[in-house]
XYZ file of C-alpha atoms in Angstrom:
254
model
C 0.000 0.000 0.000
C 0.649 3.589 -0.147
C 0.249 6.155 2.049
C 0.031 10.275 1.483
C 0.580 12.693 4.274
C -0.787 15.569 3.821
C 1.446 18.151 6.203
C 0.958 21.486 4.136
C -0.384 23.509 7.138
C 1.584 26.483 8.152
C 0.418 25.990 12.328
C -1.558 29.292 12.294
C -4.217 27.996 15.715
C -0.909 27.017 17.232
C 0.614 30.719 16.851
C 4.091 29.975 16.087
C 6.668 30.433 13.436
C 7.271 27.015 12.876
C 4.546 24.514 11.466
C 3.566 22.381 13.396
C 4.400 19.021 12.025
C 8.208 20.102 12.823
C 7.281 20.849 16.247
C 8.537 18.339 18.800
C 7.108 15.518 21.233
C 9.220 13.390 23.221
C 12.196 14.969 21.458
C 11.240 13.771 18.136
C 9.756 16.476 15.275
C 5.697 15.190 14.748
C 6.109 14.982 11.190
C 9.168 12.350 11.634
C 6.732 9.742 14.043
C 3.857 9.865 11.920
C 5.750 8.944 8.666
C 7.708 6.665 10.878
C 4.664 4.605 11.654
C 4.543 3.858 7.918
C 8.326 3.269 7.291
C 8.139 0.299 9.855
C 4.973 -0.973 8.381
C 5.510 -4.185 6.233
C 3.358 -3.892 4.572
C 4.198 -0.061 3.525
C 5.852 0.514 0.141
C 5.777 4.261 -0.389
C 4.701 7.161 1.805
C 4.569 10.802 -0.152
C 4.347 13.548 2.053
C 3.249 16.954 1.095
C 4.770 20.520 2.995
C 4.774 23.883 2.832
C 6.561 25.120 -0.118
C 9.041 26.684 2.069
C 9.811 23.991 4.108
C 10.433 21.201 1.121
C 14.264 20.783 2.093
C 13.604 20.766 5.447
C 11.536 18.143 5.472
C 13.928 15.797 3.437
C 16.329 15.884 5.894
C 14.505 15.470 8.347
C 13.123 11.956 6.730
C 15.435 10.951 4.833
C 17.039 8.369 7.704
C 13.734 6.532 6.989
C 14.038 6.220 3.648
C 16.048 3.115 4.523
C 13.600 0.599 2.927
C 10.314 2.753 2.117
C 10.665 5.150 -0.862
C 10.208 8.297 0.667
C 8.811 11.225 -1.776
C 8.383 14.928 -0.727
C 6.179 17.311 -2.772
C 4.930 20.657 -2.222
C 1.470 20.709 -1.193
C -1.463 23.043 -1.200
C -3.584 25.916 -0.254
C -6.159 23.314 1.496
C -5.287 19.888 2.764
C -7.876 18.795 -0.102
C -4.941 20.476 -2.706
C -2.349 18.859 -0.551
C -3.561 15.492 -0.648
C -4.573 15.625 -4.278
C -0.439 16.535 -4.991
C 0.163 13.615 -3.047
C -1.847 11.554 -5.212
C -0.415 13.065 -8.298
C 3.229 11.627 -6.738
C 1.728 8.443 -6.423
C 2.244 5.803 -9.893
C -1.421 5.115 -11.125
C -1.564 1.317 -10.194
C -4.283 -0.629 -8.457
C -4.165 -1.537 -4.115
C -4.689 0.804 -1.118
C -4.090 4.270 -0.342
C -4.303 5.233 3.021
C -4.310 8.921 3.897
C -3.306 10.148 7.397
C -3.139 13.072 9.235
C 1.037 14.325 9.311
C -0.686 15.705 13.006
C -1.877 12.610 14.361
C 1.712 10.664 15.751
C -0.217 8.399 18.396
C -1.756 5.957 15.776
C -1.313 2.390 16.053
C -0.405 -0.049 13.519
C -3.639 -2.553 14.850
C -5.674 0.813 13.976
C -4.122 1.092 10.574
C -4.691 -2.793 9.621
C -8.292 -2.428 10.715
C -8.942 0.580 8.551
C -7.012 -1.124 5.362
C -8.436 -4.422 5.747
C -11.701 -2.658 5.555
C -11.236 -0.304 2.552
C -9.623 -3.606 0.778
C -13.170 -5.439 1.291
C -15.417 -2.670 0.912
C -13.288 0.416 -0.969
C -13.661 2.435 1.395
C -12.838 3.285 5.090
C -12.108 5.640 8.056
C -12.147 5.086 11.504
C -13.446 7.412 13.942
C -15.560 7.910 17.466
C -18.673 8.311 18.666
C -19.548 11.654 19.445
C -20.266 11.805 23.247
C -20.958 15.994 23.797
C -24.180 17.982 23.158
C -24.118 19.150 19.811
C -25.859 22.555 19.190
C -26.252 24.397 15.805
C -25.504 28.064 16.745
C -26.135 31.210 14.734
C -25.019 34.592 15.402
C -24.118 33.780 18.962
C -27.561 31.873 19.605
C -28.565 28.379 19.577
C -31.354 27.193 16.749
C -31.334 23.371 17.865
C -30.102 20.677 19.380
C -28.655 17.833 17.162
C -29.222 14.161 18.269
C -25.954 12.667 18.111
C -27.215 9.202 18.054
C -25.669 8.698 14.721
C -22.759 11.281 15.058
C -19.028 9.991 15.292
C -16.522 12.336 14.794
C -13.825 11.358 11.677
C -10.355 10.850 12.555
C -7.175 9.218 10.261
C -6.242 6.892 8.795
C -8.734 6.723 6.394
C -7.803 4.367 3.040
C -9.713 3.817 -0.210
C -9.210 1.766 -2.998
C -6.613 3.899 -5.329
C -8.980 4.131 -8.331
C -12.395 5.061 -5.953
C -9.886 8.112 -4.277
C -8.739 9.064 -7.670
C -12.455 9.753 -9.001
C -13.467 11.308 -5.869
C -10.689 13.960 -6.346
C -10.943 14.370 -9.751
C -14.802 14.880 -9.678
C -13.978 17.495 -6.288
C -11.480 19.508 -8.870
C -13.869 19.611 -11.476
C -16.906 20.614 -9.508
C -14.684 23.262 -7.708
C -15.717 21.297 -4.052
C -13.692 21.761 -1.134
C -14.020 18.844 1.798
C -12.354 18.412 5.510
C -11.557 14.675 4.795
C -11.172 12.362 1.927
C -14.019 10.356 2.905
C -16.708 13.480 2.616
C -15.392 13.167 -1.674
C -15.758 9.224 -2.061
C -19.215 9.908 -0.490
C -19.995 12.646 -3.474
C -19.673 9.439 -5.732
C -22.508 7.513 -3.908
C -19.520 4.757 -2.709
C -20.324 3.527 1.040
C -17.577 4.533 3.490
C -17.238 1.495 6.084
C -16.310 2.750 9.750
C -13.987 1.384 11.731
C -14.070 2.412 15.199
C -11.058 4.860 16.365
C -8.763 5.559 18.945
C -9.270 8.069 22.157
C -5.298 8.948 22.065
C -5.481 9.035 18.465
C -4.946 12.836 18.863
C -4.735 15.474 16.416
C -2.731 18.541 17.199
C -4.055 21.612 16.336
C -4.552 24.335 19.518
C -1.303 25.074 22.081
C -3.690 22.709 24.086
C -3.507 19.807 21.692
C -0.064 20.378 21.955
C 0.411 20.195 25.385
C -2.022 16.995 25.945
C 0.927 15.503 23.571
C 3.923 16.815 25.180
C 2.576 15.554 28.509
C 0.654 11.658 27.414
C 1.583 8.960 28.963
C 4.638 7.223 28.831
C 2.429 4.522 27.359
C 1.718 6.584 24.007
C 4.890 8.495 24.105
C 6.645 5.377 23.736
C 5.382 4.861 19.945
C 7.816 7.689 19.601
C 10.289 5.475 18.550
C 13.678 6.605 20.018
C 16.056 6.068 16.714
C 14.015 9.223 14.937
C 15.027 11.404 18.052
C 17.192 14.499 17.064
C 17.652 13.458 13.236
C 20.720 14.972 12.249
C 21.461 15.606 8.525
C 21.833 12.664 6.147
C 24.305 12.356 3.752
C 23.850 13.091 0.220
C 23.663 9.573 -0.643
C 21.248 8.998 1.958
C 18.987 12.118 0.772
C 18.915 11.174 -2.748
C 16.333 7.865 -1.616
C 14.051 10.885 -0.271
C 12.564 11.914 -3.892
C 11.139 15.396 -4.981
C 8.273 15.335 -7.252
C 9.348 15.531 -11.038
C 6.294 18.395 -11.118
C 4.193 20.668 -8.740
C 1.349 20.581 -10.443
C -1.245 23.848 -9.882
């Protein structure tokens, strides 16, 4: 399989300079656990990972001491994390299999989560896991409340989500054309009428966003720190030899 990591977001709810994928937990940048998930998956084969513009060389060192045994590409990605993604995809060879798309903010997955979630898009085409929404939802305008939403059916979406390559590939394609704009890959594939199956998700599969997110991360458990495998800690620079198996896209497209 293939996975794409969309990581094109600049960190503006955190407030810093940096993005935040290159932020740190447990001494190890974000964006360098969450590929490394993938790297050490067997069943893995390529992981392209889209970034700021700006931060394209950065991010190549950073990853290339992964690149090991996974190919490794880096591409620019997008406005949106829709754009980003859909670069990704272009850096991806048009062949049959699973894509999985995750989250380059989510470094607390597990790889029992990510065989669930693959093993379901390979029998049904297409899959996310995600939770059961457990607050009172309102729908609020202009600073009032108009209802109450029953949340019997709600869960909220996380990543991994994965798709059969060819279903993901329409559901972008038909997204470009129709000039629509989505929060996850799964809201496109369900433009085409294709059944998403759920798979149920993770409570520490966080997603940092907010300085609070943040913090939650910098202080969880030793028991999820610890998938913050030590070897990617401080990365220093690889060699050139080492940096050529970290490939740029041939093309950015627009």
């Amino acid at each position: 399989m293939v996975v794409v990591v969309p990581a094109g977001g600049v960190g503006a709810r955190l407030g810093r300079r940096t993005p935040k994928q290159f932020l740190s937990v447990a001494g190890t940048p974000i964006l360098v656990t969450t590929v490394q998930h993938f790297t050490r998956h067997p069943g893995v084969d390529a992981v392209v990972v889209a970034v700021p513009a700006a931060h394209l060389d950065r991010a190549r060192r950073l990853l290339a001491p992964l690149g090991r045994r996974v190919r490794i590409t880096v591409v620019a990605g997008g406005a949106s994390r829709q754009e980003s993604v859909r670069r990704g995809l272009e850096a991806v060879p048009r062949a049959g299999g699973v894509i999985v798309v995750h989250d380059a903010v989510r470094p607390f997955i597990t790889r029992a989560l990510v065989d669930a979630v693959v093993a379901a898009a390979a029998a049904d085409g297409a899959a996310v896991c995600a939770l059961p929404v457990t607050e009172t939802v309102k729908r609020v305008r202009d600073g009032r409340v108009e209802t109450t939403v029953d949340r019997a059916d709600l869960w909220a979406a996380q990543t991994p989500q994965a798709f059969r390559a060819a279903i993901l590939r329409e559901a972008h394609e038909k997204a470009w054309r129709d000039g629509v704009t989505a929060t996850d890959d799964a809201m496109l594939v369900e433009r085409l009428g294709h059944p998403v199956r759920v798979v149920r998700g993770l409570e520490t599969n966080l997603k940092i966003t907010t300085p609070a997110d943040l913090r939650r991360a910098r202080a969880a458990p030793a028991s999820m720190r610890s998938r913050v495998a030590p070897a990617a800690r401080h990365p220093r620079p690889a060699p050139a030899s080492m940096r050529s198996r970290v490939a740029p896209a041939a093309r950015h497209p627009r």
